[in-house]
Amino acid sequence: MDPGGRAVTSWIRAGGLSDAFRPCDTTVSGAGKRTDLIAAHRAHGVVKPLVTGATRLVFALDDAPTERYGPHVQGAGAHHNPCPGPANGPFVYGHVWVVLGLLAAHPTWGAIALPLLARLYVRQKNLVVGAGQQQVRFVWANVGSFHLCLWAFTMTEAWAWCRGEKALVGHRLASPWDDEPRRPSHADKRRAWRRELPGDEIRAALHPGASEREIRAAAERLLNLAA
């Protein structure tokens, strides 16, 4: 989630879709209202092939805080900060999500959690009571954007599942301070997928018979990705 609490706005701006802000925001909010259905499709179409042959399925629950701002954000409160960062703050103000993930056994990297679904955890003392005291804005967009982050994590792991370590950690050769032998992290996989996307764009633009208009359009897409 965006640390400033404006995840959807940040995505739309980065994608150059500011002129279509309303449809994009509506789409994310719509996803927030249908998380159970979408999670079921993700489990069937993306996760199921990764656990084929397993004698049993193992699920796990974990909590993940997201920082929010404002004195009366509905459901928000002070929680233990698992990633205090340089400021070393022991607590973070915001929402806490309880995430359901499927534990899949990778033949080389061991167990990997594939998040599917989340529920907002609200403590009784964090319920705001009183007319005008609640800040209930963009609730479904919050739910939708958090789940999109979860599903993007799972899609990245699925994309990297059958790829070799060399393809995922090749960038470490240019980073002598990095530990090359360690297993690929999720950030490594995400970076490798991001590198492949422009490669696909370039190969598509260079196909035989491409018109000048198609090449120009592909160049603009690559510039937008670089930006």
Tab-separated table of C-alpha atoms in Angstrom:
chain	number	residue	atom	x	y	z
A	1	MET	CA	0.000	0.000	0.000
A	2	ASP	CA	1.106	3.537	-0.643
A	3	PRO	CA	2.569	4.912	2.630
A	4	GLY	CA	0.624	8.131	2.198
A	5	GLY	CA	-2.682	6.274	2.229
A	6	ARG	CA	-3.506	7.176	-1.395
A	7	ALA	CA	-2.675	3.902	-3.115
A	8	VAL	CA	-5.297	4.082	-5.884
A	9	THR	CA	-4.492	7.705	-6.737
A	10	SER	CA	-0.776	6.874	-6.913
A	11	TRP	CA	-1.384	3.945	-9.256
A	12	ILE	CA	-3.618	5.967	-11.575
A	13	ARG	CA	-1.109	8.820	-11.758
A	14	ALA	CA	1.818	6.447	-12.402
A	15	GLY	CA	-0.127	4.738	-15.190
A	16	GLY	CA	-0.886	8.005	-16.939
A	17	LEU	CA	-4.622	7.460	-16.470
A	18	SER	CA	-5.533	10.660	-14.661
A	19	ASP	CA	-8.099	11.487	-17.346
A	20	ALA	CA	-9.867	8.213	-16.538
A	21	PHE	CA	-9.633	8.562	-12.766
A	22	ARG	CA	-13.309	7.869	-12.057
A	23	PRO	CA	-13.569	4.569	-14.028
A	24	CYS	CA	-10.279	3.348	-12.524
A	25	ASP	CA	-11.352	4.210	-8.992
A	26	THR	CA	-14.742	2.582	-9.586
A	27	THR	CA	-13.011	-0.594	-10.824
A	28	VAL	CA	-10.847	-0.864	-7.702
A	29	SER	CA	-13.879	-0.217	-5.484
A	30	GLY	CA	-15.795	-2.894	-7.407
A	31	ALA	CA	-12.985	-5.360	-6.739
A	32	GLY	CA	-13.249	-4.514	-3.030
A	33	LYS	CA	-16.911	-5.569	-3.051
A	34	ARG	CA	-16.168	-8.909	-4.744
A	35	THR	CA	-12.998	-10.051	-3.019
A	36	ASP	CA	-14.354	-13.521	-2.159
A	37	LEU	CA	-15.283	-14.256	-5.780
A	38	ILE	CA	-12.059	-12.881	-7.242
A	39	ALA	CA	-9.965	-14.728	-4.648
A	40	ALA	CA	-11.726	-17.971	-5.606
A	41	HIS	CA	-10.845	-17.396	-9.269
A	42	ARG	CA	-7.215	-16.635	-8.348
A	43	ALA	CA	-7.048	-19.812	-6.262
A	44	HIS	CA	-8.468	-21.942	-9.065
A	45	GLY	CA	-6.645	-20.410	-12.032
A	46	VAL	CA	-3.279	-19.385	-10.554
A	47	VAL	CA	-2.613	-21.214	-7.292
A	48	LYS	CA	-4.161	-24.624	-7.996
A	49	PRO	CA	-1.594	-25.585	-10.699
A	50	LEU	CA	1.209	-24.888	-8.186
A	51	VAL	CA	-0.080	-27.410	-5.652
A	52	THR	CA	-1.045	-30.184	-8.055
A	53	GLY	CA	-0.152	-33.508	-6.494
A	54	ALA	CA	-0.135	-32.241	-2.912
A	55	THR	CA	-1.698	-34.710	-0.488
A	56	ARG	CA	-3.139	-31.890	1.630
A	57	LEU	CA	-3.488	-28.125	1.538
A	58	VAL	CA	-2.001	-25.999	4.312
A	59	PHE	CA	-3.274	-22.470	4.922
A	60	ALA	CA	-1.831	-19.818	7.211
A	61	LEU	CA	-3.050	-16.568	8.759
A	62	ASP	CA	-0.921	-13.494	9.305
A	63	ASP	CA	-1.565	-9.836	10.023
A	64	ALA	CA	-0.316	-6.862	8.011
A	65	PRO	CA	-0.654	-3.214	9.137
A	66	THR	CA	-1.170	-0.352	6.670
A	67	GLU	CA	-0.471	3.210	7.761
A	68	ARG	CA	-3.377	5.680	7.721
A	69	TYR	CA	-3.712	9.345	8.616
A	70	GLY	CA	-6.415	11.296	10.440
A	71	PRO	CA	-7.678	11.422	14.039
A	72	HIS	CA	-10.910	9.503	13.399
A	73	VAL	CA	-10.277	7.017	10.617
A	74	GLN	CA	-12.899	4.320	11.040
A	75	GLY	CA	-11.362	1.090	12.378
A	76	ALA	CA	-7.825	2.499	12.639
A	77	GLY	CA	-5.731	2.418	15.779
A	78	ALA	CA	-2.205	2.170	17.165
A	79	HIS	CA	-0.614	-1.216	16.446
A	80	HIS	CA	2.789	-2.829	16.818
A	81	ASN	CA	5.013	-1.793	13.922
A	82	PRO	CA	6.762	-4.869	12.431
A	83	CYS	CA	8.935	-2.690	10.153
A	84	PRO	CA	9.968	0.359	12.199
A	85	GLY	CA	12.558	1.552	9.667
A	86	PRO	CA	15.155	4.265	10.382
A	87	ALA	CA	12.790	6.138	12.723
A	88	ASN	CA	12.498	2.988	14.868
A	89	GLY	CA	8.895	3.761	15.790
A	90	PRO	CA	7.466	0.908	17.883
A	91	PHE	CA	3.883	1.642	16.834
A	92	VAL	CA	2.062	2.495	13.625
A	93	TYR	CA	-1.349	4.152	13.333
A	94	GLY	CA	-3.591	2.559	10.768
A	95	HIS	CA	-5.541	-0.535	9.795
A	96	VAL	CA	-4.567	-4.127	10.410
A	97	TRP	CA	-5.513	-6.788	7.872
A	98	VAL	CA	-5.645	-10.499	8.647
A	99	VAL	CA	-4.467	-12.311	5.530
A	100	LEU	CA	-5.274	-15.876	4.488
A	101	GLY	CA	-2.546	-17.523	2.425
A	102	LEU	CA	-1.928	-20.953	0.964
A	103	LEU	CA	1.461	-22.480	1.783
A	104	ALA	CA	2.910	-24.061	-1.337
A	105	ALA	CA	6.089	-26.169	-1.358
A	106	HIS	CA	8.532	-25.078	-4.040
A	107	PRO	CA	10.975	-27.877	-5.025
A	108	THR	CA	14.001	-25.586	-4.562
A	109	TRP	CA	12.987	-22.640	-2.383
A	110	GLY	CA	10.860	-24.419	0.207
A	111	ALA	CA	7.529	-23.156	1.525
A	112	ILE	CA	6.108	-19.995	-0.051
A	113	ALA	CA	2.954	-18.256	1.170
A	114	LEU	CA	0.521	-17.246	-1.577
A	115	PRO	CA	-1.952	-14.670	-0.159
A	116	LEU	CA	-5.535	-14.973	-1.354
A	117	LEU	CA	-7.932	-13.082	0.900
A	118	ALA	CA	-7.929	-10.566	3.762
A	119	ARG	CA	-10.283	-9.215	6.390
A	120	LEU	CA	-9.998	-5.914	8.246
A	121	TYR	CA	-9.304	-6.469	11.957
A	122	VAL	CA	-10.916	-3.844	14.170
A	123	ARG	CA	-10.558	-3.809	17.949
A	124	GLN	CA	-13.554	-2.780	20.018
A	125	LYS	CA	-11.744	0.259	21.428
A	126	ASN	CA	-11.005	1.514	17.908
A	127	LEU	CA	-14.685	1.789	16.979
A	128	VAL	CA	-15.537	5.469	16.714
A	129	VAL	CA	-18.882	6.408	18.228
A	130	GLY	CA	-20.689	9.692	17.755
A	131	ALA	CA	-22.225	11.620	14.907
A	132	GLY	CA	-19.626	13.325	12.748
A	133	GLN	CA	-16.698	11.472	14.313
A	134	GLN	CA	-16.297	8.763	11.683
A	135	GLN	CA	-14.057	9.137	8.664
A	136	VAL	CA	-15.523	6.491	6.366
A	137	ARG	CA	-14.174	7.495	2.978
A	138	PHE	CA	-13.353	5.189	0.100
A	139	VAL	CA	-13.912	2.065	2.189
A	140	TRP	CA	-14.286	-0.291	-0.758
A	141	ALA	CA	-11.349	1.307	-2.572
A	142	ASN	CA	-9.236	0.565	0.517
A	143	VAL	CA	-10.384	-3.053	0.538
A	144	GLY	CA	-9.921	-3.372	-3.221
A	145	SER	CA	-6.446	-1.825	-3.341
A	146	PHE	CA	-5.183	-3.989	-0.467
A	147	HIS	CA	-6.425	-7.130	-2.209
A	148	LEU	CA	-4.886	-6.038	-5.505
A	149	CYS	CA	-1.542	-5.852	-3.659
A	150	LEU	CA	-2.106	-9.376	-2.317
A	151	TRP	CA	-3.028	-10.788	-5.714
A	152	ALA	CA	-0.092	-9.039	-7.388
A	153	PHE	CA	2.187	-10.773	-4.847
A	154	THR	CA	0.645	-14.155	-5.680
A	155	MET	CA	0.787	-13.542	-9.452
A	156	THR	CA	4.482	-12.630	-9.183
A	157	GLU	CA	5.253	-15.826	-7.270
A	158	ALA	CA	3.307	-17.873	-9.824
A	159	TRP	CA	5.178	-16.222	-12.712
A	160	ALA	CA	8.538	-17.018	-11.112
A	161	TRP	CA	7.612	-20.554	-10.010
A	162	CYS	CA	9.201	-22.438	-12.940
A	163	ARG	CA	12.027	-19.994	-13.653
A	164	GLY	CA	15.614	-20.660	-12.673
A	165	GLU	CA	17.509	-18.690	-10.080
A	166	LYS	CA	19.896	-17.231	-12.656
A	167	ALA	CA	17.019	-15.569	-14.500
A	168	LEU	CA	15.706	-14.074	-11.257
A	169	VAL	CA	18.903	-12.895	-9.560
A	170	GLY	CA	21.092	-11.968	-12.533
A	171	HIS	CA	21.086	-8.332	-11.424
A	172	ARG	CA	23.162	-9.276	-8.354
A	173	LEU	CA	26.277	-9.563	-10.526
A	174	ALA	CA	26.284	-5.766	-10.706
A	175	SER	CA	25.900	-5.518	-6.925
A	176	PRO	CA	29.025	-6.940	-5.259
A	177	TRP	CA	27.631	-6.140	-1.818
A	178	ASP	CA	24.674	-8.477	-2.395
A	179	ASP	CA	24.730	-12.144	-1.427
A	180	GLU	CA	24.463	-13.919	-4.775
A	181	PRO	CA	23.933	-17.498	-3.423
A	182	ARG	CA	20.846	-16.632	-1.328
A	183	ARG	CA	17.520	-17.783	-2.696
A	184	PRO	CA	15.519	-15.290	-4.804
A	185	SER	CA	13.463	-12.910	-2.703
A	186	HIS	CA	10.043	-11.655	-3.722
A	187	ALA	CA	11.668	-8.337	-4.679
A	188	ASP	CA	14.045	-10.251	-6.988
A	189	LYS	CA	11.109	-11.954	-8.699
A	190	ARG	CA	9.171	-8.723	-9.045
A	191	ARG	CA	12.221	-6.986	-10.529
A	192	ALA	CA	12.784	-9.832	-13.010
A	193	TRP	CA	9.146	-9.726	-14.143
A	194	ARG	CA	9.371	-5.954	-14.528
A	195	ARG	CA	12.477	-6.378	-16.726
A	196	GLU	CA	10.681	-8.903	-18.906
A	197	LEU	CA	7.713	-6.635	-19.571
A	198	PRO	CA	9.724	-4.053	-21.568
A	199	GLY	CA	11.417	-6.951	-23.364
A	200	ASP	CA	8.037	-8.220	-24.521
A	201	GLU	CA	7.141	-4.708	-25.695
A	202	ILE	CA	10.376	-4.416	-27.700
A	203	ARG	CA	9.949	-7.835	-29.322
A	204	ALA	CA	6.363	-6.957	-30.244
A	205	ALA	CA	7.497	-3.685	-31.833
A	206	LEU	CA	10.244	-5.381	-33.855
A	207	HIS	CA	8.087	-8.042	-35.492
A	208	PRO	CA	8.454	-8.165	-39.308
A	209	GLY	CA	6.174	-5.751	-41.118
A	210	ALA	CA	5.629	-3.379	-38.192
A	211	SER	CA	4.430	-0.006	-39.407
A	212	GLU	CA	5.962	3.287	-38.353
A	213	ARG	CA	2.794	4.055	-36.408
A	214	GLU	CA	3.043	0.781	-34.448
A	215	ILE	CA	6.725	1.390	-33.671
A	216	ARG	CA	5.980	4.930	-32.476
A	217	ALA	CA	3.143	3.680	-30.247
A	218	ALA	CA	5.402	0.997	-28.768
A	219	ALA	CA	8.131	3.580	-28.121
A	220	GLU	CA	5.640	5.766	-26.245
A	221	ARG	CA	4.592	2.795	-24.092
A	222	LEU	CA	8.235	2.056	-23.253
A	223	LEU	CA	8.852	5.682	-22.319
A	224	ASN	CA	5.811	5.576	-20.036
A	225	LEU	CA	7.139	2.418	-18.376
A	226	ALA	CA	10.525	4.064	-17.877
A	227	ALA	CA	8.875	7.117	-16.371
